Coordinates of C-alpha atoms in Angstrom, one line a residue:
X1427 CA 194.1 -52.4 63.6
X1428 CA 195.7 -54.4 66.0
X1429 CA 197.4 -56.8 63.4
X1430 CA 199.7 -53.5 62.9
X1431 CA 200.7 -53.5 66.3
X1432 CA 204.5 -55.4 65.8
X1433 CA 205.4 -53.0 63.4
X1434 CA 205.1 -49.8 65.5
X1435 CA 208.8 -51.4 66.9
X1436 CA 210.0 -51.7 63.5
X1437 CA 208.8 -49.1 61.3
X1438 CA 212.0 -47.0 59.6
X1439 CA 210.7 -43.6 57.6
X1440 CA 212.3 -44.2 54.2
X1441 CA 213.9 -41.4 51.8
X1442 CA 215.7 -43.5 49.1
X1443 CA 214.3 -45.3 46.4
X1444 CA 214.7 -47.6 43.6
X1445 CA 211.8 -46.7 41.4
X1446 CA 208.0 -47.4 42.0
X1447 CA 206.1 -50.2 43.2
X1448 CA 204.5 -53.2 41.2
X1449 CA 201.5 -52.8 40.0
X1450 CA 200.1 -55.2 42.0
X1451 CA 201.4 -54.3 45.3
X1452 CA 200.2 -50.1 44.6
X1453 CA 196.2 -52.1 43.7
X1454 CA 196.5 -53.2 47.1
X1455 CA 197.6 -49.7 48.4
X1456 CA 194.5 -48.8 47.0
X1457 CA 192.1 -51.3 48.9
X1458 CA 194.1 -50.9 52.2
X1459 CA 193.6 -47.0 51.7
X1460 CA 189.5 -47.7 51.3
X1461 CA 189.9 -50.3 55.0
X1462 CA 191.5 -47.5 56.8
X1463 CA 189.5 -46.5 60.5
X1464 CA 188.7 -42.7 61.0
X1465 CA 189.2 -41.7 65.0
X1466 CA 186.3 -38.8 63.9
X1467 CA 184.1 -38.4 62.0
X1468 CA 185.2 -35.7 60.1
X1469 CA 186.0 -36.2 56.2
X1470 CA 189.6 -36.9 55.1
X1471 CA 190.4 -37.5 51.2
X1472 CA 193.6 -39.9 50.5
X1473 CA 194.7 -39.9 47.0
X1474 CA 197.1 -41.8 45.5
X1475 CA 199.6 -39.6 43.4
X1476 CA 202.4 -39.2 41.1
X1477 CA 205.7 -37.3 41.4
X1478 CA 204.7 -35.2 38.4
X1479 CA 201.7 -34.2 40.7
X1480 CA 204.0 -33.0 43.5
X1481 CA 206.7 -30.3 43.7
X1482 CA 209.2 -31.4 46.0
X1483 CA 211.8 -28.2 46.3
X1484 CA 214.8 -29.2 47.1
X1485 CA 213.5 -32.6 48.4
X1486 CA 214.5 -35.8 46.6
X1487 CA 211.0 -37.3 44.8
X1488 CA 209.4 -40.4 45.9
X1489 CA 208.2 -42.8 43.3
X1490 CA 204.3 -42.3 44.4
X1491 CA 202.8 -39.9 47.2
X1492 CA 199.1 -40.5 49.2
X1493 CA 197.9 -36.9 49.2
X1494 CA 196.3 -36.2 52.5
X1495 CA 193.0 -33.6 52.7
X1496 CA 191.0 -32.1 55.0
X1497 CA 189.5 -29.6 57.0
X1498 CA 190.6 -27.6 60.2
X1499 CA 192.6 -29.3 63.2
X1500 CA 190.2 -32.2 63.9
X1501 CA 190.7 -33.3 59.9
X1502 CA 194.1 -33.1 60.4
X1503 CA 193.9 -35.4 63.4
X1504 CA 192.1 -37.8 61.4
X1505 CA 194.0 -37.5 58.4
X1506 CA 196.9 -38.5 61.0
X1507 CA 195.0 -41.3 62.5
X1508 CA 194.5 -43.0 59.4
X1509 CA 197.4 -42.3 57.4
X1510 CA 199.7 -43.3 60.4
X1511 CA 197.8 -46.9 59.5
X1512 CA 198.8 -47.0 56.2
X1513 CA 202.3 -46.0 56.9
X1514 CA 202.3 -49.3 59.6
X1515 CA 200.6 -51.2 56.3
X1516 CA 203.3 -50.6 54.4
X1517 CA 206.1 -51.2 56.6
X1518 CA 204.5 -54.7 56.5
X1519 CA 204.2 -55.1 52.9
X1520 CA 208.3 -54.3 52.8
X1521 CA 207.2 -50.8 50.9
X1522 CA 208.9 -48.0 51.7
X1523 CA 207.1 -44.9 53.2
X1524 CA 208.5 -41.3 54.6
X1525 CA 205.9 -38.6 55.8
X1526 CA 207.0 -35.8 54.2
X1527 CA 205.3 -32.2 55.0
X1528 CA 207.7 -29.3 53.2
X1529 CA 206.0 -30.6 49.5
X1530 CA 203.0 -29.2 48.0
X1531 CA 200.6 -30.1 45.3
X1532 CA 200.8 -29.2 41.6
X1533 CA 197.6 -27.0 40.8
X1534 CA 196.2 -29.9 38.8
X1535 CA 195.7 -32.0 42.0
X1536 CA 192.5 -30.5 43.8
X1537 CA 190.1 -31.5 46.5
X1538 CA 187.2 -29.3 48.0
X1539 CA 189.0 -30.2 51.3
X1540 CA 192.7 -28.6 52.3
X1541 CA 195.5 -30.5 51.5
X1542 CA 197.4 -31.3 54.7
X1543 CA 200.6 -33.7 53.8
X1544 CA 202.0 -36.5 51.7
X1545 CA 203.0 -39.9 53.0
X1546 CA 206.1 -40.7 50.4
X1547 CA 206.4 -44.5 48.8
X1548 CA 207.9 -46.2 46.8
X1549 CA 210.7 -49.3 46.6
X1550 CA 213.3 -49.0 48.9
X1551 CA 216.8 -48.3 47.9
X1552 CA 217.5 -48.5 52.2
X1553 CA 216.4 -51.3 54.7
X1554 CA 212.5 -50.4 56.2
X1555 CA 212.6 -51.5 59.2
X1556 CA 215.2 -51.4 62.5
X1557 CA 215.9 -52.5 65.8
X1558 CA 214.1 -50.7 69.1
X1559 CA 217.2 -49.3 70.1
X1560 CA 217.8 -46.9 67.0
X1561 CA 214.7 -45.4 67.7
X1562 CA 215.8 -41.8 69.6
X1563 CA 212.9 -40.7 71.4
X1564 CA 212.2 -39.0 75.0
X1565 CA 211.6 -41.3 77.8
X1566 CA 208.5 -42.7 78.9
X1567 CA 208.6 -40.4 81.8
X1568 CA 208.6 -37.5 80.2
X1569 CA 205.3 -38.1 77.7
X1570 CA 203.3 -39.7 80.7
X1571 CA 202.5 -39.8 84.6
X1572 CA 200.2 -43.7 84.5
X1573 CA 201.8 -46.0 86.1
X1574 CA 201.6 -49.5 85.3
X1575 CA 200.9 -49.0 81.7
X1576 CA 204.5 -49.2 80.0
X1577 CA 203.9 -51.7 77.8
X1578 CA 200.8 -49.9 76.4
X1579 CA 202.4 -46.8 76.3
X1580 CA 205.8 -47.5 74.8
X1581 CA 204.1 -47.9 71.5
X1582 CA 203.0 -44.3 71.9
X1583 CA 206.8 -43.2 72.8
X1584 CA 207.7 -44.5 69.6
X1585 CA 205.5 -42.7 67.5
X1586 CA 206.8 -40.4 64.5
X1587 CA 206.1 -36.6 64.4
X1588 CA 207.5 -33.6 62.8
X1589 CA 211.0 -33.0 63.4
X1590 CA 210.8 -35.6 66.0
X1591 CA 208.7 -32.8 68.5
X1592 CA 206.9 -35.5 70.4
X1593 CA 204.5 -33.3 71.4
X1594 CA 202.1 -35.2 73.5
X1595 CA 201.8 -36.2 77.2
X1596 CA 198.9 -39.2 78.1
X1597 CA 197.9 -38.9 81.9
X1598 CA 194.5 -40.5 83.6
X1599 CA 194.7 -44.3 84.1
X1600 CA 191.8 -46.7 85.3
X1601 CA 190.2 -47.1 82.6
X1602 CA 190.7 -43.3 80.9
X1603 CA 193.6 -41.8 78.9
X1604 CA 193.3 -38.3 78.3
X1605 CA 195.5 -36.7 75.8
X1606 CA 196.9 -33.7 75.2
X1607 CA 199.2 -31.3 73.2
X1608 CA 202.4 -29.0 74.0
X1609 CA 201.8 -25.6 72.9
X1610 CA 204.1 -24.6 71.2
X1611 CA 206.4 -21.3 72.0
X1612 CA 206.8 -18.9 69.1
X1613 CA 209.5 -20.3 67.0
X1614 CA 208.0 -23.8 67.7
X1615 CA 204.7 -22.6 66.6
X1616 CA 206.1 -21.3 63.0
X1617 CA 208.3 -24.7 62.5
X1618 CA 205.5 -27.6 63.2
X1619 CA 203.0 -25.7 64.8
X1620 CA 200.6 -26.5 61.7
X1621 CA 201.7 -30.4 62.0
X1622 CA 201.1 -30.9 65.5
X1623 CA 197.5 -32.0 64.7
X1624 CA 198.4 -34.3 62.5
X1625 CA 201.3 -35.6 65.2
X1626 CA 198.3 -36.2 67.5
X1627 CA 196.5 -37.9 65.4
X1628 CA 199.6 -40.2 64.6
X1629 CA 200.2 -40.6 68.1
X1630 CA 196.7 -41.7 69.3
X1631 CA 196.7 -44.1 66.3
X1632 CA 199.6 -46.0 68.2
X1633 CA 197.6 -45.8 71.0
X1634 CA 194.3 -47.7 70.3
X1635 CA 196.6 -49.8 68.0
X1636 CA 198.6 -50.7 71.0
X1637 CA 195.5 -50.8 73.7
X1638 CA 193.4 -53.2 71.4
X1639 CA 197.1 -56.1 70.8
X1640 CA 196.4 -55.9 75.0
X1641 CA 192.9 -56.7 75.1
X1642 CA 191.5 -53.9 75.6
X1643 CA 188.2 -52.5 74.2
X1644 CA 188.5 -48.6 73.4
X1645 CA 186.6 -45.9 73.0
X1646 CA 187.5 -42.2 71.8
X1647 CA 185.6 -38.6 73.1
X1648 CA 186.1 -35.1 73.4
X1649 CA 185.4 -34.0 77.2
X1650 CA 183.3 -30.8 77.4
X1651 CA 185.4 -30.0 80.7
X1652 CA 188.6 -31.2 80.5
X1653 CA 191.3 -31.1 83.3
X1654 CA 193.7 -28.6 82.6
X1655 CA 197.0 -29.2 82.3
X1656 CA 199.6 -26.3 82.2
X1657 CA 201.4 -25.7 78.6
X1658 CA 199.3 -28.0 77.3
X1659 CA 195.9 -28.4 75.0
X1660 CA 193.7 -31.0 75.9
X1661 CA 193.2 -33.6 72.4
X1662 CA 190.8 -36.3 73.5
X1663 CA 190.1 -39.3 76.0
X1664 CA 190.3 -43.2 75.3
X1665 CA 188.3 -45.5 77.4
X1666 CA 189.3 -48.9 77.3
X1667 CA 187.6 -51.9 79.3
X1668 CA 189.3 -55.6 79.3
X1669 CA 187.6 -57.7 77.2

């Protein structure tokens, strides 16, 4: 994963295109889709759909979708992990990508697993990538209390989520980052609430991306007893060691 790693600082979510990809370049959206690393080991579904199979509302259609599913929040955590790879895939191929969340599936498209969200493609009709500094996130200090980590973590900062709610916070250090989730207030909980899973997953994605470019070995768990941490859910630890 860690070949992904220089694109976390240039990844731009895309919503126009030109029309659809070349065949060739969607065959090896396929086999990237089949090389992608769950965090769990709970079963996501990636399809690769058309607009016809997609109502998009109001929403302007993308040329092709990947159809996320899966089961309950620790699916949707995966399904964010791994999706969040191919997004960083495809800002390297020059493809452009948009998660997109408000669309649903036709009934034709079914899976014995939920459907959870699209990631959007197609050929760009706007540049896919950007500078650092257009990137409008919160401050380092504001998702994190390790010290000495910055340049792991920035990748983190930088991560995408719904309506740009960043809602994670890392804490730990020497050797352990545990992770966990802002609950959300009411209205929060009925605008993203049901993404925030999915931002987690997207976010620790960025994460063992971003420890592995530095050397690290890592390793991902679920604490039975967890620190608590006021407003927040506890999500998971990474271990990492210096190889």
């Amino acid at each position: 994963m860690k070949e992904l790693y220089p694109f976390i600082f240039r990844r731009k979510s895309t919503r126009k295109y030109t029309g659809p990809v070349g065949e060739e370049e969607l065959n090896m959206v396929s086999a990237s889709l089949k090389e992608l690393e769950p965090l769990l080991s709970s079963e996501v579904e990636l399809k690769i759909v058309g607009r016809d199979d997609v109502r998009t509302g109001m929403q302007r259609p993308a040329p092709h979708y990947i159809a996320a599913f899966a089961d309950g929040d620790e699916g949707k955590m995966n399904a964010g992990f791994m999706l969040q790879q191919m997004d960083l895939k495809l800002s390297s191929m020059g493809i452009g990508s948009c998660w997109q969340g408000i669309p649903s599936p036709r009934g034709h498209l079914k899976s014995e697993l939920e459907f959870v969200i699209f990631l959007a493609l197609g050929e760009a009709g706007e540049p896919v990538h950007r500078s650092r500094s257009e990137f409008r996130r919160k401050p380092l200090s504001e998702i994190t209390d390790i010290t000495g980590m910055d340049d792991v973590l920035e990748a983190v900062r930088l991560a995408p989520s719904a309506v740009n709610n960043q809602p994670w916070y890392l804490t730990g250090g020497d050797g352990e980052i545990h992770v966990y989730c802002r609950i959300p207030g009411p209205i929060k909980r009925r605008l993203v609430g049901r993404w925030n899973p999915i931002d987690m997953g997207i976010a620790l994605a960025h994460l063992q991306i971003s420890l592995q470019h530095h050397g690290y070995r890592t390793g991902f768990r679920v604490l039975e007893d967890p620190m608590e941490l006021k407003n927040f859910r506890y999500t998971g630890t990474f271990s990492y060691m210096e190889l």
